[in-house]
Short mmCIF file of C-alpha atoms in Angstrom, two decimals:
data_model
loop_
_atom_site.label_atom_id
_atom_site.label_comp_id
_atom_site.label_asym_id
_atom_site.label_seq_id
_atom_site.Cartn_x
_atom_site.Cartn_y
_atom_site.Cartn_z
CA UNK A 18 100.95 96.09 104.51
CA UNK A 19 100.93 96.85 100.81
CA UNK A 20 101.71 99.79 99.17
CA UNK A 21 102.35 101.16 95.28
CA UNK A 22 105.99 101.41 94.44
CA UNK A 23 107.02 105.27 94.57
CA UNK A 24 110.44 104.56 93.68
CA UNK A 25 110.22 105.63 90.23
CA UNK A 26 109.59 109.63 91.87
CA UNK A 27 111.68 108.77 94.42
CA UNK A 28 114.32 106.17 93.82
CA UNK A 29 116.74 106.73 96.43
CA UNK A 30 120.37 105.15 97.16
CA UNK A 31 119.61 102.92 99.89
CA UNK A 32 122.43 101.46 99.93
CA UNK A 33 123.62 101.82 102.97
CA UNK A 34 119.88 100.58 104.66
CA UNK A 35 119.67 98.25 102.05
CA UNK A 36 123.12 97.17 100.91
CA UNK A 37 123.96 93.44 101.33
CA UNK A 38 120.97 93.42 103.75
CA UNK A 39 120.58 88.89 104.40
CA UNK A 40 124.45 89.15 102.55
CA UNK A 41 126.32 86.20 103.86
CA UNK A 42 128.40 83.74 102.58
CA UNK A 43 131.42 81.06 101.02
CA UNK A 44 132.58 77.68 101.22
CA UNK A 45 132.89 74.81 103.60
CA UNK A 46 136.45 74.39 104.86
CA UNK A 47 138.98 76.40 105.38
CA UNK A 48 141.96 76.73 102.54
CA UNK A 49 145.30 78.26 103.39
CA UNK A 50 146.04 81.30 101.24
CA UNK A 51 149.69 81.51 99.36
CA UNK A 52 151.59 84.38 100.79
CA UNK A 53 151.49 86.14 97.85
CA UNK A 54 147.86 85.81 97.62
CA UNK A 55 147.37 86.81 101.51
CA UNK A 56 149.18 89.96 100.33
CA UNK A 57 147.00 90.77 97.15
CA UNK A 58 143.93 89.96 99.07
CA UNK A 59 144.75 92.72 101.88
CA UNK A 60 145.89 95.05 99.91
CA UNK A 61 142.29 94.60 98.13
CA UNK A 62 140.34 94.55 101.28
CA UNK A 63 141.94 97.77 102.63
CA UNK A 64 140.91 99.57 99.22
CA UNK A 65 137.91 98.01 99.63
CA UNK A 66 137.31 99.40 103.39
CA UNK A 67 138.71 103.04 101.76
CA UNK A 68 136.41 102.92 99.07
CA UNK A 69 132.98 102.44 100.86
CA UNK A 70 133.97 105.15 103.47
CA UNK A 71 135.10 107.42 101.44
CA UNK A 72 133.97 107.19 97.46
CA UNK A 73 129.78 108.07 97.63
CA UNK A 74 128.44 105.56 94.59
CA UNK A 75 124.00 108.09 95.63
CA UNK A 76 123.31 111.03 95.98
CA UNK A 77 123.75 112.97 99.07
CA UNK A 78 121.58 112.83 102.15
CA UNK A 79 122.27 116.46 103.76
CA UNK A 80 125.13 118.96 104.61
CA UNK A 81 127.21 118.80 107.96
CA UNK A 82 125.33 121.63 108.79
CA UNK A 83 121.98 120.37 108.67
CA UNK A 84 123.18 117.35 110.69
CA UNK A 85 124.75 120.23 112.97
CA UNK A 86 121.16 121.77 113.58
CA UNK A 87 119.11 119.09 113.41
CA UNK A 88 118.48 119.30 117.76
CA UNK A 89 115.96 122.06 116.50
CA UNK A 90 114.08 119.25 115.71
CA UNK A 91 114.40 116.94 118.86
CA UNK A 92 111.67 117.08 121.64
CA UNK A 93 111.83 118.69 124.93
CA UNK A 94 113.37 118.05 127.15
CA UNK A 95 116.31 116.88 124.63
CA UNK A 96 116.19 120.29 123.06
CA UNK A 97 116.38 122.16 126.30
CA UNK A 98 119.74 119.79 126.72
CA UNK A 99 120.92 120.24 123.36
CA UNK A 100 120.76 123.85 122.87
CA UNK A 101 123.04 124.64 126.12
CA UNK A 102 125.28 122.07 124.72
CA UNK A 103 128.61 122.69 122.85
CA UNK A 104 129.06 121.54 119.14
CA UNK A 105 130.96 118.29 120.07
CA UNK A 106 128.46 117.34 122.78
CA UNK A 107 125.21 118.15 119.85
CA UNK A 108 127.10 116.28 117.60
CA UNK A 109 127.44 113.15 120.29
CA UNK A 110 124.12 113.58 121.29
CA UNK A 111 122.85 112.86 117.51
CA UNK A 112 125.41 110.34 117.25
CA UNK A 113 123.73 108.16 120.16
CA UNK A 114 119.83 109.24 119.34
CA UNK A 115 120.25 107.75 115.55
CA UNK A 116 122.59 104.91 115.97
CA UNK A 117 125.96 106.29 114.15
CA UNK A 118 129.86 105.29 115.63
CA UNK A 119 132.59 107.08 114.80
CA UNK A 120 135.70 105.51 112.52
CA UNK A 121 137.89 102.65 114.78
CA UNK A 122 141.36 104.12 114.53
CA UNK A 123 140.36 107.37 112.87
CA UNK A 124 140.50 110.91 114.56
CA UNK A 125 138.30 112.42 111.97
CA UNK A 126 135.00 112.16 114.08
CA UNK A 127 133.66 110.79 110.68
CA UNK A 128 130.75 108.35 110.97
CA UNK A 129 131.06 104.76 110.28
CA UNK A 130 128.16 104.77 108.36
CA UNK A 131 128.16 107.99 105.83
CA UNK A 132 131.23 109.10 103.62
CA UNK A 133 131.64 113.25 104.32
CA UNK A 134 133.18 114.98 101.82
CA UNK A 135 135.73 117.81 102.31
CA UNK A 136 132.40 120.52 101.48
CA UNK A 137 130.43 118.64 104.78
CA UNK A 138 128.34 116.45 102.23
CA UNK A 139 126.77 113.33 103.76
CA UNK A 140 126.23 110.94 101.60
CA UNK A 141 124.85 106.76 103.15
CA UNK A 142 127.21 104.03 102.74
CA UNK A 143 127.11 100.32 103.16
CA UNK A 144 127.96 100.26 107.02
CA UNK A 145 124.87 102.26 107.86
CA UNK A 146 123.37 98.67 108.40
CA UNK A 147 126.84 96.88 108.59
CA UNK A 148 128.78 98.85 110.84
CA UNK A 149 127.50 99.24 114.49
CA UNK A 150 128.92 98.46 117.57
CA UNK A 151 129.58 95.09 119.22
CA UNK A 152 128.32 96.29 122.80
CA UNK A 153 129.77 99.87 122.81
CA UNK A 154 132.37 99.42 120.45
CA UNK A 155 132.26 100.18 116.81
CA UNK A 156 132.66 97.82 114.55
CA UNK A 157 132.49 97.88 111.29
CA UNK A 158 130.73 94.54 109.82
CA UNK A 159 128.61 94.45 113.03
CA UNK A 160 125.62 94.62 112.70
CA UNK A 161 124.25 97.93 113.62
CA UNK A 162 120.99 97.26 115.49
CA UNK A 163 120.90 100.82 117.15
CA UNK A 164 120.40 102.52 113.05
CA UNK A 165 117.54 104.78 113.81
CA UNK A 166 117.23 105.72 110.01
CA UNK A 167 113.11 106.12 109.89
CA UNK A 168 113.69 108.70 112.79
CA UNK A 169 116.69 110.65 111.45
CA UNK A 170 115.06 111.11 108.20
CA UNK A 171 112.00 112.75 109.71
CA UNK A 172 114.19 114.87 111.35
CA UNK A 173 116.69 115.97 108.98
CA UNK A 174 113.69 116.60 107.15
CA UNK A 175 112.33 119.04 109.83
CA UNK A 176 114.90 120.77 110.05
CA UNK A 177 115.82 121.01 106.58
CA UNK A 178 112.40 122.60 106.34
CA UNK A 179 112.98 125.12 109.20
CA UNK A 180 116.07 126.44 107.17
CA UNK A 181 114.58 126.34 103.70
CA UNK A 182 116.56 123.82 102.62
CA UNK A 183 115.90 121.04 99.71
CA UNK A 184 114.55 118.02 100.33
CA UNK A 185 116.85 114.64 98.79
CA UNK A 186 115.11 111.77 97.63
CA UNK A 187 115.61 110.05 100.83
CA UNK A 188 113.49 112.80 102.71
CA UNK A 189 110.50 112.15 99.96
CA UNK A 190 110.53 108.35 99.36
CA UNK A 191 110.30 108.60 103.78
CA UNK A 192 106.75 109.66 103.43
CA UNK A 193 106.07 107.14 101.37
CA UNK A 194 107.56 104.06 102.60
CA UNK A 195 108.66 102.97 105.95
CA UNK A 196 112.75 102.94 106.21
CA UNK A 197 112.23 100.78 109.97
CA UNK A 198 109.26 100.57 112.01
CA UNK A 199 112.21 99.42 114.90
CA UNK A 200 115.53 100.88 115.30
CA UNK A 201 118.02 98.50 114.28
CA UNK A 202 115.87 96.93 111.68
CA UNK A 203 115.20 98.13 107.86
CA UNK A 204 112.66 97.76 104.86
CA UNK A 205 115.71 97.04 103.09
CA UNK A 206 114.39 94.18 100.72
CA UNK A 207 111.42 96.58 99.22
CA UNK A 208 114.02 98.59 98.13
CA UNK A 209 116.13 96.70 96.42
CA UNK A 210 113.17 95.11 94.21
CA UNK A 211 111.58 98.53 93.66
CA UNK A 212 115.07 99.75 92.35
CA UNK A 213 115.56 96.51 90.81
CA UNK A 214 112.31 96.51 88.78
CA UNK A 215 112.87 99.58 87.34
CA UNK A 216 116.13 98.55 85.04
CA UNK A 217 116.41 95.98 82.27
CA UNK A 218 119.01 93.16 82.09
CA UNK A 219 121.89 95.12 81.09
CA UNK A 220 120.65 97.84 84.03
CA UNK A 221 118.94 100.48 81.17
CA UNK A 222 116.11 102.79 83.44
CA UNK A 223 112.56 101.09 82.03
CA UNK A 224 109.11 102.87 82.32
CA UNK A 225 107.08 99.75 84.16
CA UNK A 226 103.98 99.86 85.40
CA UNK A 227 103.50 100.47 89.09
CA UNK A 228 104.27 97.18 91.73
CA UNK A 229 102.69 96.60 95.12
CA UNK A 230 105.72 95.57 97.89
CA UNK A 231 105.53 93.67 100.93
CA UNK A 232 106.78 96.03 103.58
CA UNK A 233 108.55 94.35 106.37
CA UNK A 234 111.07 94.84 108.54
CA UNK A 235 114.85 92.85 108.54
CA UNK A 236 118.15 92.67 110.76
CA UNK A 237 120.94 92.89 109.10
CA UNK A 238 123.63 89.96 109.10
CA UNK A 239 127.39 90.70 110.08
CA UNK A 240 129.61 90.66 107.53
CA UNK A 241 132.30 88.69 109.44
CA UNK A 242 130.21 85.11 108.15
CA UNK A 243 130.59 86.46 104.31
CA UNK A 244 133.39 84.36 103.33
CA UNK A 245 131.58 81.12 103.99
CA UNK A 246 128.13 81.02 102.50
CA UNK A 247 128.19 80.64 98.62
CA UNK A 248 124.55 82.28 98.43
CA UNK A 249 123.78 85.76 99.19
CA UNK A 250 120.31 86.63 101.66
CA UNK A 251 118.53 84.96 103.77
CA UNK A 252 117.23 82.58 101.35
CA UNK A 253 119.98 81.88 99.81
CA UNK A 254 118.61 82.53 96.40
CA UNK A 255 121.45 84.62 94.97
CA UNK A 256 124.85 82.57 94.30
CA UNK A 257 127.57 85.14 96.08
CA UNK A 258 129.67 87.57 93.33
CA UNK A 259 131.18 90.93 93.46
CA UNK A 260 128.48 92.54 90.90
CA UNK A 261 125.65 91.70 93.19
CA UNK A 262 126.96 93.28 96.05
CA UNK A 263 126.23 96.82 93.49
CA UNK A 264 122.37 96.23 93.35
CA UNK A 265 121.51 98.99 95.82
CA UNK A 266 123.26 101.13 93.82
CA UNK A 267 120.69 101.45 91.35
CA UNK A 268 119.37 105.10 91.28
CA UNK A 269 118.50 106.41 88.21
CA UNK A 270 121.75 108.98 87.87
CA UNK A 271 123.79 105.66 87.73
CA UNK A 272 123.57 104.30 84.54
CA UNK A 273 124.74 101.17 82.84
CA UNK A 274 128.49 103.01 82.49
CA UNK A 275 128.97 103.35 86.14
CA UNK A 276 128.27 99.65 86.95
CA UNK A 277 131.28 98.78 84.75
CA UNK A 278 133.36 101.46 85.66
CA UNK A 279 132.96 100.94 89.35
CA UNK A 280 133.17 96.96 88.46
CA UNK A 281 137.03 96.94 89.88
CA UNK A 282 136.18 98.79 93.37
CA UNK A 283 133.31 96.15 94.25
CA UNK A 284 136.18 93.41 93.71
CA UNK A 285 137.72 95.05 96.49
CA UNK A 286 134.66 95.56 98.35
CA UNK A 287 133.98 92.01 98.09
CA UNK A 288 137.65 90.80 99.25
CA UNK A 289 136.68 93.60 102.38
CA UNK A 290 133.33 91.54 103.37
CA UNK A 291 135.59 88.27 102.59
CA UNK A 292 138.62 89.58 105.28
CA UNK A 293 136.46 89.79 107.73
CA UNK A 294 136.54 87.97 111.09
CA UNK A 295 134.60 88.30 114.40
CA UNK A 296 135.85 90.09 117.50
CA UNK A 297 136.70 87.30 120.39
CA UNK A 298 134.15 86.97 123.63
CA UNK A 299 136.48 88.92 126.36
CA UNK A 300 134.99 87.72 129.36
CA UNK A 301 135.32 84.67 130.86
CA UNK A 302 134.47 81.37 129.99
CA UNK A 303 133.79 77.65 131.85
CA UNK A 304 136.05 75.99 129.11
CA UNK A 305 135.00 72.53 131.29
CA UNK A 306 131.26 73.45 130.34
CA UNK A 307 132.08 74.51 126.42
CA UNK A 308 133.51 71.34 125.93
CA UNK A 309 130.34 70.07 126.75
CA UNK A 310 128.47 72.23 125.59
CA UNK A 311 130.85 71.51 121.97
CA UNK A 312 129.76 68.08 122.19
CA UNK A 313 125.77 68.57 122.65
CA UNK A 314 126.34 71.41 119.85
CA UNK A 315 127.77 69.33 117.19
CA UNK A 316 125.67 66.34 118.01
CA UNK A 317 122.51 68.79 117.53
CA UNK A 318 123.34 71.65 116.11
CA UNK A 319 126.51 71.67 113.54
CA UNK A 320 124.11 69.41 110.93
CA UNK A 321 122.69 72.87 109.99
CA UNK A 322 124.98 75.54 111.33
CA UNK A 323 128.92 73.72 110.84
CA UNK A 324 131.30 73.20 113.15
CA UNK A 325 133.90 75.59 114.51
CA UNK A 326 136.31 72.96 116.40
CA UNK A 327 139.27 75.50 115.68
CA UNK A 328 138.39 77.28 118.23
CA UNK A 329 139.47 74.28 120.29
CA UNK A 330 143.18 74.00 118.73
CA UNK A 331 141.98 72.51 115.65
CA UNK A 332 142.45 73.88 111.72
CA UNK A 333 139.03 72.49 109.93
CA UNK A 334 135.24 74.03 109.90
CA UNK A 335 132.78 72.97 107.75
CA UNK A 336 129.72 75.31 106.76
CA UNK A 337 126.26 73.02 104.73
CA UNK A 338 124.99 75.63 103.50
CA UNK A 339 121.55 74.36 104.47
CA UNK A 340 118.03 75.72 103.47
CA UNK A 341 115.40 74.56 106.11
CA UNK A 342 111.77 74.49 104.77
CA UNK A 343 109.98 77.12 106.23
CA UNK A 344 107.22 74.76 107.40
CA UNK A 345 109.84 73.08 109.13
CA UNK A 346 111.65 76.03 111.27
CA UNK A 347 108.64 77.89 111.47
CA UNK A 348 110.15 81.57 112.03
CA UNK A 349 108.18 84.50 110.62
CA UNK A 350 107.36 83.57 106.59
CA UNK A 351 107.29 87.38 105.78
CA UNK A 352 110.31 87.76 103.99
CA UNK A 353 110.15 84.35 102.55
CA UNK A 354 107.02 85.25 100.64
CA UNK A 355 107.87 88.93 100.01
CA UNK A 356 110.55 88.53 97.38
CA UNK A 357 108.17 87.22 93.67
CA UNK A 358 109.41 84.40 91.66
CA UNK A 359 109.15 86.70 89.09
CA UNK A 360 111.34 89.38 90.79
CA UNK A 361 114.17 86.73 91.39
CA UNK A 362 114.17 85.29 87.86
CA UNK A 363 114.72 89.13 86.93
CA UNK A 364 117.84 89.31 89.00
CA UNK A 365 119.14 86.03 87.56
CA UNK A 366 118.54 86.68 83.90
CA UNK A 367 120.25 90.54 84.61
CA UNK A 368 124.06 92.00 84.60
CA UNK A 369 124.64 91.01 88.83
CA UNK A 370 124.09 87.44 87.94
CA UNK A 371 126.11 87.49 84.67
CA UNK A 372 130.09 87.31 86.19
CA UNK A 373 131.48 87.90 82.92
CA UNK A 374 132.61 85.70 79.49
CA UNK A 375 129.01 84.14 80.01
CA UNK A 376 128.86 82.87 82.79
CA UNK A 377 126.06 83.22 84.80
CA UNK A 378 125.83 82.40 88.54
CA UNK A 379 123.61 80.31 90.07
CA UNK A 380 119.97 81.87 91.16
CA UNK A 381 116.95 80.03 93.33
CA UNK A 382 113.41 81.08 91.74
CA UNK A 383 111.31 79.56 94.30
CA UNK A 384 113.33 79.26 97.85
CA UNK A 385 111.04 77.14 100.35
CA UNK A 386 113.10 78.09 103.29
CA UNK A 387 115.58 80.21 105.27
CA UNK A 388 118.92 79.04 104.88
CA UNK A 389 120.95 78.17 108.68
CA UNK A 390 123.36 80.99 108.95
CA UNK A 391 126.97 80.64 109.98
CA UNK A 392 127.16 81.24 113.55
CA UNK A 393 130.79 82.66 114.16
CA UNK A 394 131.37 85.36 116.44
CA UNK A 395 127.11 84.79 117.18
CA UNK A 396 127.46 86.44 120.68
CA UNK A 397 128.50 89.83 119.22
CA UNK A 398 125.53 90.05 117.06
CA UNK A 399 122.57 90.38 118.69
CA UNK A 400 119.15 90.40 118.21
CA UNK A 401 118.70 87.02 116.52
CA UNK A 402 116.37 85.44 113.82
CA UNK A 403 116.22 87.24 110.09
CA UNK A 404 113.76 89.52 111.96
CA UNK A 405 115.92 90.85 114.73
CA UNK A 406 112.76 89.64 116.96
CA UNK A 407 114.72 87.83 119.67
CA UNK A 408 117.00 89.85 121.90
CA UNK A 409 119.36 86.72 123.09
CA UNK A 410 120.96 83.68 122.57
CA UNK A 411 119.60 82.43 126.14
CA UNK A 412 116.06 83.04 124.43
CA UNK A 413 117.00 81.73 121.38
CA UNK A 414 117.47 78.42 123.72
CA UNK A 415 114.20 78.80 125.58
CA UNK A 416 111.48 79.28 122.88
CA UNK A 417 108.64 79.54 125.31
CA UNK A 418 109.90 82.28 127.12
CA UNK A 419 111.04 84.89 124.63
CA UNK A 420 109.19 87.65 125.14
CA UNK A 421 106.46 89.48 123.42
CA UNK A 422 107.20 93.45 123.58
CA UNK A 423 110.89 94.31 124.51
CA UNK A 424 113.28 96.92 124.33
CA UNK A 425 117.37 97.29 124.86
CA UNK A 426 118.04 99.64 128.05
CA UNK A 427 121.97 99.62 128.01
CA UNK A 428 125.15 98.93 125.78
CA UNK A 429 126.38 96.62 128.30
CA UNK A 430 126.30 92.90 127.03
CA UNK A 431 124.12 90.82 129.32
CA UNK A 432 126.90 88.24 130.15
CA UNK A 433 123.80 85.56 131.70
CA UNK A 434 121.64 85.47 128.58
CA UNK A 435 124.67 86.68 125.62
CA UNK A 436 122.64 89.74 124.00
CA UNK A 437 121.01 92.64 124.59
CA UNK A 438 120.11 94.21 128.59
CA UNK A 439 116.61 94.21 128.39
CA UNK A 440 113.29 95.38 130.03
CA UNK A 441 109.85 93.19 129.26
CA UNK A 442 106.89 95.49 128.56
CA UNK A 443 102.93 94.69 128.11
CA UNK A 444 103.27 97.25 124.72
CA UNK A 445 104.89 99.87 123.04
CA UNK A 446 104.00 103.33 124.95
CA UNK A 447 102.35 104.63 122.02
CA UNK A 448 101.49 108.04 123.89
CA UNK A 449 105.42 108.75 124.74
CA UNK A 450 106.09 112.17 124.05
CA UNK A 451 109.47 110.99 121.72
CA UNK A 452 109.14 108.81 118.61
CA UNK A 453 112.40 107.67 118.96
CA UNK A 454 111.59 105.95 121.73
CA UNK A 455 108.34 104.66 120.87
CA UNK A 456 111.13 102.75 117.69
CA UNK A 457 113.09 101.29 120.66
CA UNK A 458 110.60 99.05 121.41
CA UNK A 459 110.44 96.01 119.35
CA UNK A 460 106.27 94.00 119.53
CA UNK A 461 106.61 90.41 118.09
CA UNK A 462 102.87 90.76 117.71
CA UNK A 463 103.27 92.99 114.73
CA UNK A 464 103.52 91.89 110.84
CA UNK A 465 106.56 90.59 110.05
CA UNK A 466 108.23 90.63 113.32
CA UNK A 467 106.96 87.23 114.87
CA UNK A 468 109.45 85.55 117.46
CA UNK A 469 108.33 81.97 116.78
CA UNK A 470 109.91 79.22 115.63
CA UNK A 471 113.20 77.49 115.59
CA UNK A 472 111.74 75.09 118.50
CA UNK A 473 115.03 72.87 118.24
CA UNK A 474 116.17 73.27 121.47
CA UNK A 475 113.47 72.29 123.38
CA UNK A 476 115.09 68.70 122.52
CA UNK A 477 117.65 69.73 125.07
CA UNK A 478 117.82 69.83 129.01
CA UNK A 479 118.34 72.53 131.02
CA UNK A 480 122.00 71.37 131.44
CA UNK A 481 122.72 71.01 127.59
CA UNK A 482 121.43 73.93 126.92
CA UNK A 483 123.41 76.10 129.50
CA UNK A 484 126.66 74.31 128.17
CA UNK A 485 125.85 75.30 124.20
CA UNK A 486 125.35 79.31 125.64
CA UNK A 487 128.56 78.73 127.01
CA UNK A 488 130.14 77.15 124.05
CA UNK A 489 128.67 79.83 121.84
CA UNK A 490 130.53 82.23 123.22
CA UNK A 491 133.59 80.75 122.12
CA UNK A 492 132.55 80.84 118.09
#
């Protein structure tokens, strides 16, 4: 699962599949703003939300009218469908094959995920991998485990062929590395080393020699924990700050100037992640049984995940911040091992990790762990585990019975288990006619993608564990 680095030929803006992918974040309580502050701090956030929807920081991906033709490409029957189809029902069709929602609020028929231009430009922003849909319903800072990038790539590709169209460096680097072997998931962390390892501390473009990644595939985190975790990724290795939420930005036509110009914006794109809070669980819940389930949670649970009594009439949550040896929760070491001391100590000695006047943040060389995420609104963002390997929360309870080749079969939550509808499957139907649905299927048995670990509850009866699903669901 190694390959050379071909980012220097074909350094793309990943940004949206990479940006912020294992971003979480700050403090433990919970700190009443002054009113003036609230105001400054929305004010920021909404500039924030404006600018990563509608400023591109890359290149462009493709024209609205590549997008607008890309059914040429589809297989049959699909094509047959499309091509009787009106404009508005193509364009919904390609919205639900690759994953994209439309704008909450916004007429525009935009995506979430791209800014469009007023020529029809496309061009990948951060919610490509942070804004999906929370069962049906977009939402930006959801996850966005339906992002079928590796397919719409090949596609756009195709068709940009068929109509003699240039290729972008997205459609080049896609033949050389793999964007998601699962929709929903990403090779996000390659990318941001290979872009990283091409720049010097104050973000120059170096000549270095060529570097063999780890390839692997990652879920990405909702953005609605951000403003409680200190340390960006998974790992925690990265102490949180505005300038490191620009790393993905780091194509070669963005130079040292733009990082400073654009310095302001990503102050507001950071007080966007920090405004951020999880929808609310709609249907109905056994309050009787969450109490309990409260209890058993906080006597087993909150030493590495907090607590969240507010939810319960209180005002205080605490968050540890807590790095578990990866010996000890035993989920998929991949991604652990993937990211180089070396690489790390390159991002702590560069401009991300320098705030300013000197001062330069925290970084962890040599992480020997994942750190316990922040489980708030947890029930709106399946699958779980950094690998996306576990569809839900009722399996995340029952380690012995998670199963070993799955795929999602409907938007609908699955109000028994909290997560994804699913069918179980012996393996991936490898001679299926559509790619795109070969990518639906997600096999634990592959590199990377390993469903193990995290035995904790097994400590717990049947009974305590059906009361912590229940009290999930009220995080």
């Amino acid at each position: 699962m190694k390959f050379q680095n071909p980012l220097r030929p074909f350094s793309h803006p990943l940004l949206a599949t990479v940006c912020l992918v294992g971003f979480s974040v700050i403090g433990i309580g919970w700190v009443p703003l002054a009113a003036d502050e609230t105001v400054r701090t929305s004010s920021s956030a909404e500039r924030g939300y404006r600018f990563l929807t509608e400023h591109p920081v890359l290149t462009s991906d493709f024209s609205q009218d590549t997008f607008d033709q890309v059914w040429q490409s589809w297989p049959e029957p699909l094509r047959r469908q499309a091509e009787t189809a009106t404009l508005q029902e193509r364009r919904a069709m390609a919205f639900e094959r690759y994953g994209l929602t439309t704008r909450p609020d916004d007429d525009s028929g935009k995506p979430l995920q791209y800014v469009v231009d007023d020529d029809g430009t496309w061009t990948m922003n951060c919610f490509s991998c942070h804004g999906g849909s929370v069962y049906g319903k977009s939402t930006p800072g959801a996850p966005n485990n339906r992002f079928a990038l590796q397919t719409m790539t090949e596609e756009i590709r195709s068709t940009k062929f068929k109509l003699g169209r240039p290729f972008s460096r997205m459609d080049m680097g896609a033949l050389f590395i793999p964007l998601g072997t699962t929709h929903g998931t990403t090779n996000a962390v390659v990318f941001g080393m290979g872009l990283m390892s091409s720049r010097d501390a104050d973000l120059n473009v170096v000549n270095t020699p060529p570097t063999s990644f780890t390839h692997h595939d990652m879920d990405a985190p909702p953005w609605w924990t951000f403003h409680k975790r200190p340390y960006l990724y998974i790992d925690g290795f990265a102490e949180k700050g505005h300038r490191g939420l620009m790393q993905f930005t780091l194509i070669p036509e963005n130079g040292p100037e733009f990082y400073r110009e654009n310095e302001n914006a990503f102050r507001d794109v950071y007080d966007y992640l920090a405004s951020l809070r999880p929808p609310k669980y709609e249907g109905e819940v056994n309050v009787d049984l969450a109490e309990q389930g409260r209890v058993v949670f906080n006597q087993t649970c909150a030493e590495c995940h907090g607590t969240y009594d507010r939810q319960f009439g209180g005002d205080d949550w605490t968050y540890p911040n807590r790095r578990i040896p990866i010996n000890d929760i035993g989920t998929d070491p991949v991604r652990l091992k993937a990211l180089s001391v070396e690489g790390r100590k390159k991002y702590a000695s560069s401009w991300f990790a320098n705030v300013g006047q000197d001062d330069q943040q925290d970084t962890i060389v040599a992480p020997d762990g994942y750190v316990a995420p922040p489980l708030d609104g947890i029930w709106a963002s399946p699958p779980y585990f950094h690998n996306g390997s576990v569809p839900t929360l009722w399996h995340v309870l029952h380690p012995t019975q998670r199963p070993q080749v799955w795929r999602r079969i409907s938007e609908a939550i699955d109000d028994a288990k909290m997560g994804f509808s699913i069918e179980v499957v012996d393996k991936v139907p490898l001679t299926h006619p559509d790619v795109a649905v070969r990518r639906t299927y997600f096999d634990t048995r592959r590199f990377g993608k390993s469903n193990q670990g995290h035995d904790y509850p097994d400590l717990l009866s049947e009974d305590e564990k059906n009361a912590v699903l229940e009290y999930l669901k009220t995080l």
